[in-house]
Coordinates of C-alpha atoms and ligand atoms in Angstrom, one line a residue:
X1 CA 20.2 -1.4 19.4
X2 CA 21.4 -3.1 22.6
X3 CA 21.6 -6.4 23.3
X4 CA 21.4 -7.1 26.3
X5 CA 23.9 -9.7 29.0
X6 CA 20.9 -11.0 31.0
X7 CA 18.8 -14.1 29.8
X8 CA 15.4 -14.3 28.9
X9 CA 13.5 -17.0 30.8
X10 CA 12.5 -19.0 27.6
X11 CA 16.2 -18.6 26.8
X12 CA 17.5 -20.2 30.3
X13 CA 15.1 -23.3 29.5
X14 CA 16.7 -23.8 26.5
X15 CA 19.5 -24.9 29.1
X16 CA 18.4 -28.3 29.9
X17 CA 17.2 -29.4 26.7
X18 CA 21.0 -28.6 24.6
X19 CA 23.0 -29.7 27.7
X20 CA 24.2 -32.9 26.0
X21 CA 26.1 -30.5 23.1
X22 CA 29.2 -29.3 24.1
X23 CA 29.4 -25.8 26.0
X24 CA 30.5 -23.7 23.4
X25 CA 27.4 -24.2 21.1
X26 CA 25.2 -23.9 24.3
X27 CA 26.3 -20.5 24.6
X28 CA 25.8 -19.7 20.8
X29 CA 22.4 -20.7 21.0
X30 CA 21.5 -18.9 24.0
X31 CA 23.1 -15.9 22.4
X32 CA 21.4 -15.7 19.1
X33 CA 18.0 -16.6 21.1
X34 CA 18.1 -13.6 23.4
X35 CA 19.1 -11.5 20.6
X36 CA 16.6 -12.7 18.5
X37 CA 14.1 -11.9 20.7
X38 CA 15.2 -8.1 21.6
X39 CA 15.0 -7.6 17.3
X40 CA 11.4 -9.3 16.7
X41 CA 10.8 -6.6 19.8
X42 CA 12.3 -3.7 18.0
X43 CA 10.6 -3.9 15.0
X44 CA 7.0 -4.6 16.9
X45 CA 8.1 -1.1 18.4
X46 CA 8.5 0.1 14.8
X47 CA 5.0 -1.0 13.9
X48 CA 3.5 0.6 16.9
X49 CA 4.9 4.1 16.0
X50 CA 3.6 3.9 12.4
X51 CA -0.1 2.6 14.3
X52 CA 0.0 5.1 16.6
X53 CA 0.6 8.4 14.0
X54 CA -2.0 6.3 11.9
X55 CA -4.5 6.3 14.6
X56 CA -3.9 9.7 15.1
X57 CA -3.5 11.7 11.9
X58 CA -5.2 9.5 9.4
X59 CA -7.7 7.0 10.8
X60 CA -10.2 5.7 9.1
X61 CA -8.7 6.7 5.7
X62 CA -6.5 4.9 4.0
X63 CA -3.3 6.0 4.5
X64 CA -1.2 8.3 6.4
X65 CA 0.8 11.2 4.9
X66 CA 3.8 11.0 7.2
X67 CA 5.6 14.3 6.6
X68 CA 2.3 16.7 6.6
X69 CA 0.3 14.0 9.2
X70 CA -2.1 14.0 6.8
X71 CA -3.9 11.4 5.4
X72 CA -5.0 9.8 1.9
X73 CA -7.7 7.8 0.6
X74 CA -5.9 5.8 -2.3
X75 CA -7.9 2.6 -2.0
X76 CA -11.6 3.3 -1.6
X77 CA -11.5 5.0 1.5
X78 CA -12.5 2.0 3.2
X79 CA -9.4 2.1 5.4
X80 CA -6.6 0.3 3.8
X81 CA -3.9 0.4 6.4
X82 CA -6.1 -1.3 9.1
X83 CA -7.2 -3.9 7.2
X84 CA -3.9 -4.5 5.8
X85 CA -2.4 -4.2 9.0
X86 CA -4.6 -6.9 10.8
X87 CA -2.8 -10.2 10.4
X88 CA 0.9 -8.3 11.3
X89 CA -1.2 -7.5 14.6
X90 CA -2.6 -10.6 15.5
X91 CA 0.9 -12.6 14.7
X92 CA 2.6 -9.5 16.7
X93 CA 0.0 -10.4 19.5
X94 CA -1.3 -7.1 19.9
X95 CA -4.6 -7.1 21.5
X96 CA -5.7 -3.9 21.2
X97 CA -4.9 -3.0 17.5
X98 CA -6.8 -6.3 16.8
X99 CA -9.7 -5.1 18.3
X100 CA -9.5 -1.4 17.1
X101 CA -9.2 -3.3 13.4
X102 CA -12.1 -5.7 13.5
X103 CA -14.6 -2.8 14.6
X104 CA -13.8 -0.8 11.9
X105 CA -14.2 -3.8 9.6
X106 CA -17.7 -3.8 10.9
X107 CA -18.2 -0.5 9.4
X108 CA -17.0 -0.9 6.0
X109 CA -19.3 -0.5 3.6
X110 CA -18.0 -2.0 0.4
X111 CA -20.6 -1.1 -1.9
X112 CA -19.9 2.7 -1.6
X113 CA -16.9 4.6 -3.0
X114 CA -16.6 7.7 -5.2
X115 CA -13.4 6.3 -6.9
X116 CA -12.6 3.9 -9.4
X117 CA -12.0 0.2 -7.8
X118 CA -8.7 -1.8 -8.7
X119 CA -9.6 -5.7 -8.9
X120 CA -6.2 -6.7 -7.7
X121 CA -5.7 -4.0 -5.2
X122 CA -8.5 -4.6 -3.2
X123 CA -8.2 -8.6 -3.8
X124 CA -4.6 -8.8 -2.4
X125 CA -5.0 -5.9 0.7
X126 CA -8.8 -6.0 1.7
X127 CA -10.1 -9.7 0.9
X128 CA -6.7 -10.7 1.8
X129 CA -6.1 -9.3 5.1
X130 CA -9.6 -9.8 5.9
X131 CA -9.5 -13.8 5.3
X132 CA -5.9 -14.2 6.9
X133 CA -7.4 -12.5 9.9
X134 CA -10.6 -15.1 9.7
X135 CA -8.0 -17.8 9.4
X136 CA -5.8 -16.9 12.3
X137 CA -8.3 -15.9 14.7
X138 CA -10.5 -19.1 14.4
X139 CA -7.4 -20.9 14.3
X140 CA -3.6 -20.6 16.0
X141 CA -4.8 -17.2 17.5
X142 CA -8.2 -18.0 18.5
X143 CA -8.5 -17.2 22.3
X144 CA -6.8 -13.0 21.1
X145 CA -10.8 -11.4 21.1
X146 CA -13.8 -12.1 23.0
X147 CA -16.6 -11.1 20.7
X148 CA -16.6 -14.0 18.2
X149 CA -19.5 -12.0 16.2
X150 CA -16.2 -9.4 15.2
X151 CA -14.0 -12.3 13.9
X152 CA -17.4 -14.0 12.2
X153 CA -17.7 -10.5 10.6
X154 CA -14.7 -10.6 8.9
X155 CA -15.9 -13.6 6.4
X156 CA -19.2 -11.9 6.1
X157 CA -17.5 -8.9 5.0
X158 CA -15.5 -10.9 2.8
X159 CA -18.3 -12.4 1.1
X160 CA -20.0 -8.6 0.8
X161 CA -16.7 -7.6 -0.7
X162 CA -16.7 -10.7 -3.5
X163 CA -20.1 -9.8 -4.4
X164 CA -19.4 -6.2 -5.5
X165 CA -16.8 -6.8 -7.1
X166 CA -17.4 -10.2 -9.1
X167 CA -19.3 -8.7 -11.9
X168 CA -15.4 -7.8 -13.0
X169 CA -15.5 -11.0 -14.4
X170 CA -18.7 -11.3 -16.8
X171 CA -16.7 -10.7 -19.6
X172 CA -16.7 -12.4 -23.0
X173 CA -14.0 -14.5 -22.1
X174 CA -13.7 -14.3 -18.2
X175 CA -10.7 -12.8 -18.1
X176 CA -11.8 -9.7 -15.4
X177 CA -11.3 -6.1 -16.1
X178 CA -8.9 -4.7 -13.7
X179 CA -9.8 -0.9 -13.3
X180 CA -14.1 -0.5 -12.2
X181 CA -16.8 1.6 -11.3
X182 CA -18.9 -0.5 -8.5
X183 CA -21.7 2.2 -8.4
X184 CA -22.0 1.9 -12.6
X185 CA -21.3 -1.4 -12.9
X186 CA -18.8 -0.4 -15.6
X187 CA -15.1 -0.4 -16.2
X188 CA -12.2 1.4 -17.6
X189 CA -12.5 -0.2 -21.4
X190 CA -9.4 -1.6 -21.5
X191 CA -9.4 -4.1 -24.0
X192 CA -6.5 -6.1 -22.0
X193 CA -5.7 -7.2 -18.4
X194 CA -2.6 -7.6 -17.6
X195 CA -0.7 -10.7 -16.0
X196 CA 0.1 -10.0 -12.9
X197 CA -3.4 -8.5 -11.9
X198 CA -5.2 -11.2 -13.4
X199 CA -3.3 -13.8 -11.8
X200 CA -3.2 -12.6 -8.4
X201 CA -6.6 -13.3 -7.6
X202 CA -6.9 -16.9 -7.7
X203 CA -5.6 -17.8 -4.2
X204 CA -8.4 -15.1 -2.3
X205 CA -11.2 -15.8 -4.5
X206 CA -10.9 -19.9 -4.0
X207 CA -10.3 -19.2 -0.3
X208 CA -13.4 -17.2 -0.2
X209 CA -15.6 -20.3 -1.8
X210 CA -13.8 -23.0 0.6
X211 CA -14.9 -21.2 3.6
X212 CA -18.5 -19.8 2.3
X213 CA -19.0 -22.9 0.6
X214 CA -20.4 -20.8 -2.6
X215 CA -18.3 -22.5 -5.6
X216 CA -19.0 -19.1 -7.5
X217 CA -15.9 -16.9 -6.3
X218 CA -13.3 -20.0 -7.3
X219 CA -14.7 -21.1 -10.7
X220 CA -14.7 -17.6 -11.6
X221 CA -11.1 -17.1 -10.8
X222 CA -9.8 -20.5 -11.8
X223 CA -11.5 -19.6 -15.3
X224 CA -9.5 -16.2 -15.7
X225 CA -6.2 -18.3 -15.0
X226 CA -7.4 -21.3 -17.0
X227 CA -6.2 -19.0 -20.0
X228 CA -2.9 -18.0 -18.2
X229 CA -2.1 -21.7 -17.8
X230 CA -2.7 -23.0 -21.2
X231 CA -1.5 -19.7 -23.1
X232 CA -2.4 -18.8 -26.8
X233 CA -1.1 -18.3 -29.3
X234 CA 2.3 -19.4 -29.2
X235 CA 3.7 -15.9 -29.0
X236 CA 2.4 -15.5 -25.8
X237 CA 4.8 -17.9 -24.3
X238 CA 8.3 -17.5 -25.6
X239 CA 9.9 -20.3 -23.1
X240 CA 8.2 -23.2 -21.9
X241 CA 6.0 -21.5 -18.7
X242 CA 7.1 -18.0 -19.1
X243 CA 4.1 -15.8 -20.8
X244 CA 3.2 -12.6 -21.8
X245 CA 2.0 -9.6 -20.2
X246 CA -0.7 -8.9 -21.5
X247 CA -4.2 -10.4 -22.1
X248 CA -7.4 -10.1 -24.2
X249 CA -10.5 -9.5 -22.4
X250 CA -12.8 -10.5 -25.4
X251 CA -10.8 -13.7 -25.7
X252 CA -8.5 -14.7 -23.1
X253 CA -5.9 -14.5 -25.7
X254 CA -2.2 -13.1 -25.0
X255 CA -1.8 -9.8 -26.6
X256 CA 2.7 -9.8 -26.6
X257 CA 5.1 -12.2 -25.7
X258 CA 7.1 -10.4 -23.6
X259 CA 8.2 -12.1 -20.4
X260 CA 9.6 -11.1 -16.9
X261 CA 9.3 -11.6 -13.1
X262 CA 9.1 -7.6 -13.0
X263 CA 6.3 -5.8 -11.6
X264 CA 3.3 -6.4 -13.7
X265 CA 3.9 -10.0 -14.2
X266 CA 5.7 -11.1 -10.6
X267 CA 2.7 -12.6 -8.5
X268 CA 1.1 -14.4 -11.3
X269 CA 4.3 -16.6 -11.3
X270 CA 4.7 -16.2 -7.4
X271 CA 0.5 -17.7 -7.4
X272 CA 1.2 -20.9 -9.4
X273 CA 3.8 -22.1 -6.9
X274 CA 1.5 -20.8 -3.8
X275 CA -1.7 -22.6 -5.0
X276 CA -0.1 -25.7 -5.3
X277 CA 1.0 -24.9 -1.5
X278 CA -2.7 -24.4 -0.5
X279 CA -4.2 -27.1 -2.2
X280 CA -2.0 -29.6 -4.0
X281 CA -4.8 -31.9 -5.5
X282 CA -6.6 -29.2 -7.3
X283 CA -3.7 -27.4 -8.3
X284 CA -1.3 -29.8 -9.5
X285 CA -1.3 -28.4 -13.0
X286 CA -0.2 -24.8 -11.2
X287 CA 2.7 -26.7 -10.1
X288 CA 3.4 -27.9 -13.5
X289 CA 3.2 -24.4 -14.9
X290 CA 5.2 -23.2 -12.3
X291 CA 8.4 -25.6 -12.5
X292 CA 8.4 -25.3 -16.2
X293 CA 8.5 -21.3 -15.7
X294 CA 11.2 -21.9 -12.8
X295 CA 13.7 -24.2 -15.4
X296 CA 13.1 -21.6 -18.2
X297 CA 14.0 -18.7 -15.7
X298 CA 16.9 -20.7 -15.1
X299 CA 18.0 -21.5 -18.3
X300 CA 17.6 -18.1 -20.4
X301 CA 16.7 -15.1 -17.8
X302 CA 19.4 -15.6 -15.3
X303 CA 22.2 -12.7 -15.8
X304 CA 25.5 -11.7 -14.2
X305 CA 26.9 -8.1 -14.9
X306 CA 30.2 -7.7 -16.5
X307 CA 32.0 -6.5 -13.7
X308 CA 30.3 -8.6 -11.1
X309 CA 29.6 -11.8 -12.2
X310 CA 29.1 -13.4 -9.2
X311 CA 26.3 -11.9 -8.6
X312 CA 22.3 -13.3 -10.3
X313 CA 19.9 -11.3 -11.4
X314 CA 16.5 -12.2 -14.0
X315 CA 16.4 -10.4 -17.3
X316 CA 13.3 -10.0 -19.1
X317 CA 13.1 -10.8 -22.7
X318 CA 11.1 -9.8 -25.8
X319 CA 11.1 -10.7 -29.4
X320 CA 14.8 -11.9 -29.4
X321 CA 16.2 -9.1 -26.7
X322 CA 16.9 -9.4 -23.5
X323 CA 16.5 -6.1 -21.2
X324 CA 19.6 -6.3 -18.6
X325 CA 17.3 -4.4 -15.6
X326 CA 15.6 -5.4 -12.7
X327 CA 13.2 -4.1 -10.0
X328 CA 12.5 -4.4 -6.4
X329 CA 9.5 -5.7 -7.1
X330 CA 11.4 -8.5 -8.6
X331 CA 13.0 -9.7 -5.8
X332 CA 10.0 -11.8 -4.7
X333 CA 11.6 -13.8 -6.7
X334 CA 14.3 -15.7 -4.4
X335 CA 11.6 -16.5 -2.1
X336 CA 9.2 -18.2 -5.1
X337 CA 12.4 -20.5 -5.8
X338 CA 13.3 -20.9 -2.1
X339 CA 9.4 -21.7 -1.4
X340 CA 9.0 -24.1 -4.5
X341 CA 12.5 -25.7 -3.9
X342 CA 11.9 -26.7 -0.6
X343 CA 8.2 -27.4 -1.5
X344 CA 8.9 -30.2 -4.2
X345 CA 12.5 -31.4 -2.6
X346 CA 14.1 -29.5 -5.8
X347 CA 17.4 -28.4 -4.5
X348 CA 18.3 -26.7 -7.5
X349 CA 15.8 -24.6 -7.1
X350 CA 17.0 -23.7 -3.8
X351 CA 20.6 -22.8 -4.7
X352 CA 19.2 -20.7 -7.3
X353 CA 16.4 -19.1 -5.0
X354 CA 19.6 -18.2 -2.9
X355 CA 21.5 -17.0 -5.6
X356 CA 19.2 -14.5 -6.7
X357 CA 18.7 -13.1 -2.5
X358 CA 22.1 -12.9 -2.7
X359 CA 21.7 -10.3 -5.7
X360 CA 18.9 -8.5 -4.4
X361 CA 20.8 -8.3 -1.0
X362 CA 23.8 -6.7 -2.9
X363 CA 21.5 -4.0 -4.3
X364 CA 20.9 -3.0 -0.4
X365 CA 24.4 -3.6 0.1
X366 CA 25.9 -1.1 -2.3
X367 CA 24.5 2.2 -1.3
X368 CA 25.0 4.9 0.7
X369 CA 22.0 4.4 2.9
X370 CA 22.0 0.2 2.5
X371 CA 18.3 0.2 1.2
X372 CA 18.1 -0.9 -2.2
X373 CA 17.0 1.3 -5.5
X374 CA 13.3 0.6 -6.8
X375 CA 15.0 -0.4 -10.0
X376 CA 18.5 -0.7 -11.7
X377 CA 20.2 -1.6 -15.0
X378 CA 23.7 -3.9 -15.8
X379 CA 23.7 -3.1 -19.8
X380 CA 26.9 -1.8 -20.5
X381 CA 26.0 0.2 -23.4
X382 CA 23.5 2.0 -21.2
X383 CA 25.9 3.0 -18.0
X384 CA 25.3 6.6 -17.1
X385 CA 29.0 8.4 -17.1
X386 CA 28.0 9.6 -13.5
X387 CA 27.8 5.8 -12.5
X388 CA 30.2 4.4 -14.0
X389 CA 32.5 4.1 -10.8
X390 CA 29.3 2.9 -8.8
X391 CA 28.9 0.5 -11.7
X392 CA 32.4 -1.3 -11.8
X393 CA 32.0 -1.5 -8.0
X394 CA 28.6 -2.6 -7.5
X395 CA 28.1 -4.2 -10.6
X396 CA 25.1 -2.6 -11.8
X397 CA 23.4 1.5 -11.7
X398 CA 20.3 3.1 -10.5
X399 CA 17.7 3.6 -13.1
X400 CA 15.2 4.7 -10.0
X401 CA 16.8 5.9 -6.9
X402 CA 13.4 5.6 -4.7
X403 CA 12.5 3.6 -2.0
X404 CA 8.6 3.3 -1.1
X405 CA 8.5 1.0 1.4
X406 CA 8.5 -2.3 -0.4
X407 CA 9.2 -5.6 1.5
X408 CA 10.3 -7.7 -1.6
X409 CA 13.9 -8.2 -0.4
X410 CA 13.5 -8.3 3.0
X411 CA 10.7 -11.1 2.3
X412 CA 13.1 -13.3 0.3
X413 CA 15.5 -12.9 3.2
X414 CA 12.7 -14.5 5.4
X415 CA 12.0 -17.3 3.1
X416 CA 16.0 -17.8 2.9
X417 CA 16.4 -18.1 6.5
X418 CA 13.1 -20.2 6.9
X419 CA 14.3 -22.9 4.7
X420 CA 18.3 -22.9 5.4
X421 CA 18.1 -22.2 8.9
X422 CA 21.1 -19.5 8.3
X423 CA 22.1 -16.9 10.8
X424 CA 23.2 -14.1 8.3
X425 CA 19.5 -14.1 6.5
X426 CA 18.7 -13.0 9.4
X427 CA 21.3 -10.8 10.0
X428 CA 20.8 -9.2 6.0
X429 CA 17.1 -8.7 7.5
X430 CA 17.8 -7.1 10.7
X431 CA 20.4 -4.7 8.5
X432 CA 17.8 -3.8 6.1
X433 CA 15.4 -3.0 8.7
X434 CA 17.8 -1.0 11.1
X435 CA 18.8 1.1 7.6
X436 CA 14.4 1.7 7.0
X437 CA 14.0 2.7 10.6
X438 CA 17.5 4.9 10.2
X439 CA 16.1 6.8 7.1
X440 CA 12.6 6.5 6.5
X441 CA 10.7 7.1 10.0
X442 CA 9.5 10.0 10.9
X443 CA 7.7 11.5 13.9
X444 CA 4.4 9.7 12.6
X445 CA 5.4 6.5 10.6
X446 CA 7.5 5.9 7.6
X447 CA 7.7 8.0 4.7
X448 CA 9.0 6.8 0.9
X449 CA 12.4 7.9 0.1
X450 CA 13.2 9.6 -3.5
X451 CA 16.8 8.4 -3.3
X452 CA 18.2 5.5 -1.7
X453 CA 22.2 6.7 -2.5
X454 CA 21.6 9.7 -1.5
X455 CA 22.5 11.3 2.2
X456 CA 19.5 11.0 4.7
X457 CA 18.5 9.0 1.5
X458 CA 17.4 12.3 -0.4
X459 CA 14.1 13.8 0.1
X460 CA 10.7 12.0 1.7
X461 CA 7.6 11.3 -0.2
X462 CA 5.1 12.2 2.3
X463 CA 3.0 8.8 1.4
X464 CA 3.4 5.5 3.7
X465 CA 1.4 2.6 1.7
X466 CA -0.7 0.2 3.7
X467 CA 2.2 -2.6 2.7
X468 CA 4.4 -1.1 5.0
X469 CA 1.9 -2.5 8.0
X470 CA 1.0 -6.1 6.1
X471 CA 4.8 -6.4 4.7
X472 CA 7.6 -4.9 5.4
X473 CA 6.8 -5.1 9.6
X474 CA 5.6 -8.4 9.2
X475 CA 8.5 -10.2 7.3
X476 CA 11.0 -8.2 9.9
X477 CA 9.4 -9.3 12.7
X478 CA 8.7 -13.0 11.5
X479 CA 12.2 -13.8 10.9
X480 CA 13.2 -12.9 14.5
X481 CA 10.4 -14.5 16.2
X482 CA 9.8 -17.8 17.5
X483 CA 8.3 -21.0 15.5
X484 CA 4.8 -20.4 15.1
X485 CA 2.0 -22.4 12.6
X486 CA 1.8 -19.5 10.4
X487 CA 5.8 -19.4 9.7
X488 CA 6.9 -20.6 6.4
X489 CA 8.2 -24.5 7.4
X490 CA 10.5 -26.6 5.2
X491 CA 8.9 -29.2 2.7
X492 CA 5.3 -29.7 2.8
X493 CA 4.8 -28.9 6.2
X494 CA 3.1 -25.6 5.4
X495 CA -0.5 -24.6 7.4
X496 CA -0.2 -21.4 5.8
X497 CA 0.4 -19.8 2.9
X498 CA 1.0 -16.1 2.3
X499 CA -0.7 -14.1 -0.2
X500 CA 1.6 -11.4 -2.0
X501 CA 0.7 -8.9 0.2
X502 CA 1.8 -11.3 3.1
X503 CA -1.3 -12.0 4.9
X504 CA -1.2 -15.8 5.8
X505 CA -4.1 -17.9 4.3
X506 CA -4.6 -21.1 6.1
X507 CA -4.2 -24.1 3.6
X508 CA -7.0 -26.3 2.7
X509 CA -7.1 -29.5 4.7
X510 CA -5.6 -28.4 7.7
Ligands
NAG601 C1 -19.1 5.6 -11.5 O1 -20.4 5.6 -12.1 C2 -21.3 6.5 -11.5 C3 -22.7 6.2 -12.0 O2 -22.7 6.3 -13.4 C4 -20.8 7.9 -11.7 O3 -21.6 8.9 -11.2 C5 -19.4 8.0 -11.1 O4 -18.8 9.3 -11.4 C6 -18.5 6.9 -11.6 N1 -17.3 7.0 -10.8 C7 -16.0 7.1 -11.4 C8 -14.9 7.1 -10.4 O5 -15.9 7.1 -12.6
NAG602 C1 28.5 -6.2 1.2 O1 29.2 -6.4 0.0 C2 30.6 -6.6 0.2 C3 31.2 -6.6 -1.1 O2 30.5 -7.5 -2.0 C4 30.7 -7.9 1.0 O3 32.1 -8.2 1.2 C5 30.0 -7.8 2.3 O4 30.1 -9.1 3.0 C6 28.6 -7.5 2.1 N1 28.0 -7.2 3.4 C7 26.9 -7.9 3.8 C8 26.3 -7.4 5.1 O5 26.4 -8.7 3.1
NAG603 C1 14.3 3.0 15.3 O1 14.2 4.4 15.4 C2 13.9 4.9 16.7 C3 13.8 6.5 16.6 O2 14.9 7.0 16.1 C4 14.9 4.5 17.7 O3 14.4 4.9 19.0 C5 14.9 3.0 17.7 O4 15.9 2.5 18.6 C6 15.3 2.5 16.3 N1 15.3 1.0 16.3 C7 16.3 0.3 15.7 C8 16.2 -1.1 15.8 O5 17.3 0.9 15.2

């Protein structure tokens, strides 16, 4: 990447407004502006290579297979990576792709698919990026497409969407079924949902109500989590907020008591904190439940391997054990904190929420392609021989070596740069995305990696997941780029709030 001498023009005006500091911080600031600029550039470049070999290979599916150019159909068929790719385009300010999305949207029909549905799936990628892109386009990005009836399409659709999927919740209890067959009507007969999927749904469905103005799509998704937040028995929640994994269907009753941020049970926690964001008068009791998990995760989760113990990561705990590993997944984490800290005026939940980036950076930091592992270990006891040099050094081994193009770390990155204002998130970010473009692309997008500390980082999974377009570009990119209304702000100056696959849903009142 070159950065270049000559000055952007928004950078020169910057000229007369910093002219009483003294010089040397003039040029500083000039600098990193510039440079920023020429990044948040580079990575839109990155998303319109993996749009293009999408349009190409795989368009309408779902996804592209980016080794073969072939293409999957892993969530419906109903074209996952353009819906999830919509609000990245409209904050990347790309015209086109906006409009190439919202006519497909006006195709979908949501009522037809020949596989099994996944409640949270399609809550967090399709009614999510279709409400973000409502919400932008009627509000800060009004103005990017002409035909209104597309963007007024896109709650429409939302509301089609809600009503084949809400009989997931008529249930004995309420709590949905996760796994179901739209055409039948039926499901998968589990007899329990799990945490995570059941309370990741809250934030889209009570969205969906405020701008339809049908109450039905929030009361049945306040009523799932009404069990989450007041959790029985007493097994089910170990530490004051923290609760199990898994829940009844019949009777919204928790089925274990074992507790984690790991994938499974992350966004449920990551919700509580983000509700209170969008709404703070009806949520107020998510807030509760959500500092009372954020001191408990403090004050029995938090870990430090042997030989590294300045570094933080979050245990998980069951029945009296504690399970020294941790996942990428997890490392939403450090932006929950950094987001709730800032949020409430809690500053030891910042310095925490920076503590545990700091961990998750040093999992990038330690291998041989600087991506991090999918998931790793610090147990002494359980140190493979073959790691144990990697282990002293780094502090903790690779239990999975993969890398499928999650955003987690580089999204805690964001929020740590968004609410400390410091250069070197920035510069962890911009790392981690030069090491993705290094390894990963290919000729048509971005392919998984099967080992991140490996050369070339091992072989390529020929799959590139619809996050890649809603995430990972869109955290890169927003870090770089200029001060916008749907950036994360410091305190409660939020007019957005970004669902866990990172599409930005406007906040009530605003
Ligand atoms: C869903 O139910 C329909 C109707 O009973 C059935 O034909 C179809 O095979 C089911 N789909 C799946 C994925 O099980
Ligand atoms: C990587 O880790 C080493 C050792 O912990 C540290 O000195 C260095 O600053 C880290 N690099 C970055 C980019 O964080
Ligand atoms: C990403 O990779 C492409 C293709 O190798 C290259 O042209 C581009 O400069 C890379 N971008 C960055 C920021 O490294």
């Amino acid at each position: 990447m070159r950065v270049p001498v000559s000055l952007s023009l928004a950078a020169l005006s910057l000229v007369g407004s910093t002219a009483a500091h003294p010089l040397a911080d003039t040029e500083e600031v000039l600098h990193r502006d510039s440079d920023a600029q020429q990044k948040a550039d580079a990575v839109k470049e990155a998303f319109q290579h993996s749009w293009d070999g999408y349009m190409k290979y795989a368009f309408p599916h779902d996804e592209l297979h980016p080794v073969s150019n072939g293409y999957g159909d892993s969530r419906n068929g109903w074209g996952a990576s353009a819906v999830d790719a919509l609000s990245t385009a409209i904050i990347m300010g790309k015209k086109d792709v906006v409009n190439t999305i919202l006519k497909h949207v006006a195709t979908i029909d949501y009522s037809k698919t020949d596989s099994e549905v996944s409640l949270f799936e399609t809550t967090i990628r399709y009614l999510g990026g279709m409400l973000s892109g409502y919400d932008l386009l009627k509000g800060p990005a009004s103005g990017m497409v002409q035909d209104s009836k597309l963007v007024d399409n896109l709650l429409t659709q939302s509301k089609n969407l809600g009503d084949v999927l809400k009989f997931a919740f008529n249930t004995g209890s309420g709590v949905p079924y996760n796994n179901i067959n739209i055409t039948s009507k039926g499901n998968d007969g589990s007899t329990t949902n799990g945490l995570a999927v059941t309370g990741t749904l809250v934030l889209e469905w009570t969205r969906l109500s405020d701008l339809t103005g049908d109450d039905e799509y929030a009361t049945i998704s306040q009523k799932a989590e009404s069990y989450l937040l007041d959790p029985k028995p007493s097994s089910g929640e170990p530490f004051p907020g923290l609760v199990g994994s898994n829940i009844n269907i019949a009777n919204g009753q928790f089925a274990d008591g074992h507790v984690s941020w790991d994938g499974g049970d992350d966004s449920f926690y990551e919700y509580l904190i983000k509700m209170y964001v969008y709404d703070p008068e009806r949520f107020a009791t998510y807030k509760d439940r959500w500092v009372l998990a954020a001191e408990s995760t403090i004050n029995h989760l938090q870990a430090h391997p042997e030989p590294r113990p300045d570094l933080t990561f979050l245990s998980s705990y069951e029945d009296g054990e504690y399970s020294l590993s941790s996942q990428h997944l997890t490392c939403f984490d450090g932006g929950s904190f950094l987001l709730g800290g800032t949020v409430l005026g809690r500053q030891d939940f910042i310095d925490f929420g920076l503590k545990l980036v700091s961990g998750c950076e040093a999992t990038y930091n330690a291998t041989l392609t600087k991506i991090g592992p999918d998931s790793w270990g610090w147990d002494p006891n359980s140190v493979p021989s073959s790691q144990q040099e990697f282990y002293e050094k780094a502090g903790f081994y690779i239990t999975s070596g993969a890398y499928v193009l999650r955003p987690e770390v580089i999204e805690s990155f964001y929020y740590a740069y968004r609410v400390t204002g410091k250069q070197f998130y920035r510069d962890w970010a911009w790392n981690a995305f030069v090491a993705i473009n290094a390894t990963a692309r290919t000729d048509s997008g971005f392919a998984a990696l099967s080992n991140v500390n490996a050369a070339n980082g091992g072989s390529k999974y020929d799959n590139q997941e619809s996050f890649l377009f809603a995430e990972v570009m869109k955290y890169s990119y927003l870090i770089h780029a200029d001060d916008a209304e749907w950036q994360v702000q410091t305190g409660g100056k939020n007019t957005f709030v970004f669902n866990t696959e990172a599409h930005p849903v406007r906040v009530k009142h605003t």
